[in-house]
XYZ file of C-alpha atoms in Angstrom:
101
model
C -27.472 21.341 19.137
C -25.806 17.930 19.308
C -25.527 14.784 17.300
C -24.624 11.164 17.908
C -23.659 8.715 15.180
C -25.202 10.832 12.419
C -28.469 11.525 14.291
C -29.311 15.231 14.189
C -30.994 16.715 17.281
C -32.114 20.310 17.239
C -32.404 22.035 20.679
C -32.515 18.773 22.571
C -31.870 20.480 25.949
C -34.221 23.471 26.314
C -34.598 23.628 30.079
C -34.049 27.253 31.161
C -33.134 28.167 27.549
C -34.386 31.526 26.323
C -34.728 32.442 22.651
C -31.857 31.114 20.523
C -30.992 30.336 16.931
C -28.220 28.939 14.803
C -27.439 28.807 11.083
C -25.135 26.602 8.944
C -24.075 24.421 11.826
C -22.131 21.497 10.351
C -23.586 18.031 11.183
C -22.419 14.473 10.502
C -23.392 13.289 7.068
C -22.389 16.500 5.231
C -25.362 18.572 6.360
C -25.625 22.238 7.348
C -28.435 22.809 9.876
C -30.293 25.863 11.092
C -33.140 26.433 13.574
C -34.819 28.915 15.814
C -36.090 28.433 19.361
C -38.480 31.159 20.647
C -38.237 30.013 24.260
C -41.243 27.652 23.860
C -41.010 25.864 20.481
C -38.505 25.035 17.750
C -39.182 26.793 14.419
C -37.548 27.460 11.108
C -35.643 24.208 10.832
C -33.549 24.059 7.673
C -31.236 21.371 6.417
C -28.783 21.820 3.538
C -27.488 18.586 2.098
C -23.991 18.871 0.692
C -23.660 15.261 -0.540
C -27.163 13.898 -0.828
C -27.202 11.410 2.011
C -30.059 10.055 4.150
C -31.078 12.581 6.848
C -31.741 11.180 10.301
C -33.562 13.757 12.386
C -34.540 13.074 15.997
C -38.161 13.910 16.722
C -38.396 17.631 17.171
C -42.150 18.212 17.670
C -43.406 15.668 20.259
C -43.361 12.603 18.031
C -45.468 14.233 15.306
C -44.939 13.632 11.578
C -42.888 16.293 9.907
C -43.418 17.985 6.531
C -40.211 18.239 4.520
C -40.255 20.827 1.760
C -37.509 20.863 -0.840
C -36.825 24.568 -1.340
C -35.873 24.366 -5.005
C -39.318 23.402 -6.215
C -41.581 23.294 -3.175
C -42.025 19.527 -3.352
C -43.359 18.268 0.009
C -43.228 14.894 1.751
C -44.762 13.864 5.076
C -42.314 11.786 7.122
C -43.502 9.706 10.061
C -41.135 9.001 12.961
C -39.952 5.468 13.489
C -38.685 4.930 16.996
C -38.317 8.684 17.492
C -36.345 9.240 14.252
C -37.451 10.809 10.996
C -35.549 9.408 7.994
C -35.568 10.866 4.481
C -33.356 10.880 1.426
C -31.756 14.148 0.335
C -30.158 15.310 -2.927
C -26.766 16.969 -3.203
C -26.850 20.766 -3.088
C -30.522 20.866 -1.965
C -32.031 22.802 0.977
C -34.963 21.438 2.943
C -37.378 23.161 5.347
C -38.913 21.032 8.144
C -42.248 21.882 9.879
C -44.600 19.913 12.122
C -47.274 18.121 10.081
């Protein structure tokens, strides 16, 4: 996991990486991030927004759109990548689950 100027990147360096996971890793912008890597693909990406800022997520799944599900009520949005970055607004105290669309 790494970030640069508030851009969140999950498992950006997976060469020779076996299964791995992390939870509640603090990221720039008042976010807590979690994800799982099974040795082949990133799964179970979660984002908890502490302050309700815009999330800037680097493309995780080969430039595909992502489905962002707000966990409180199951509301879903499809987010297209723009120049390799998915942008979406968050609400304070909300958790989001990200999956490939």
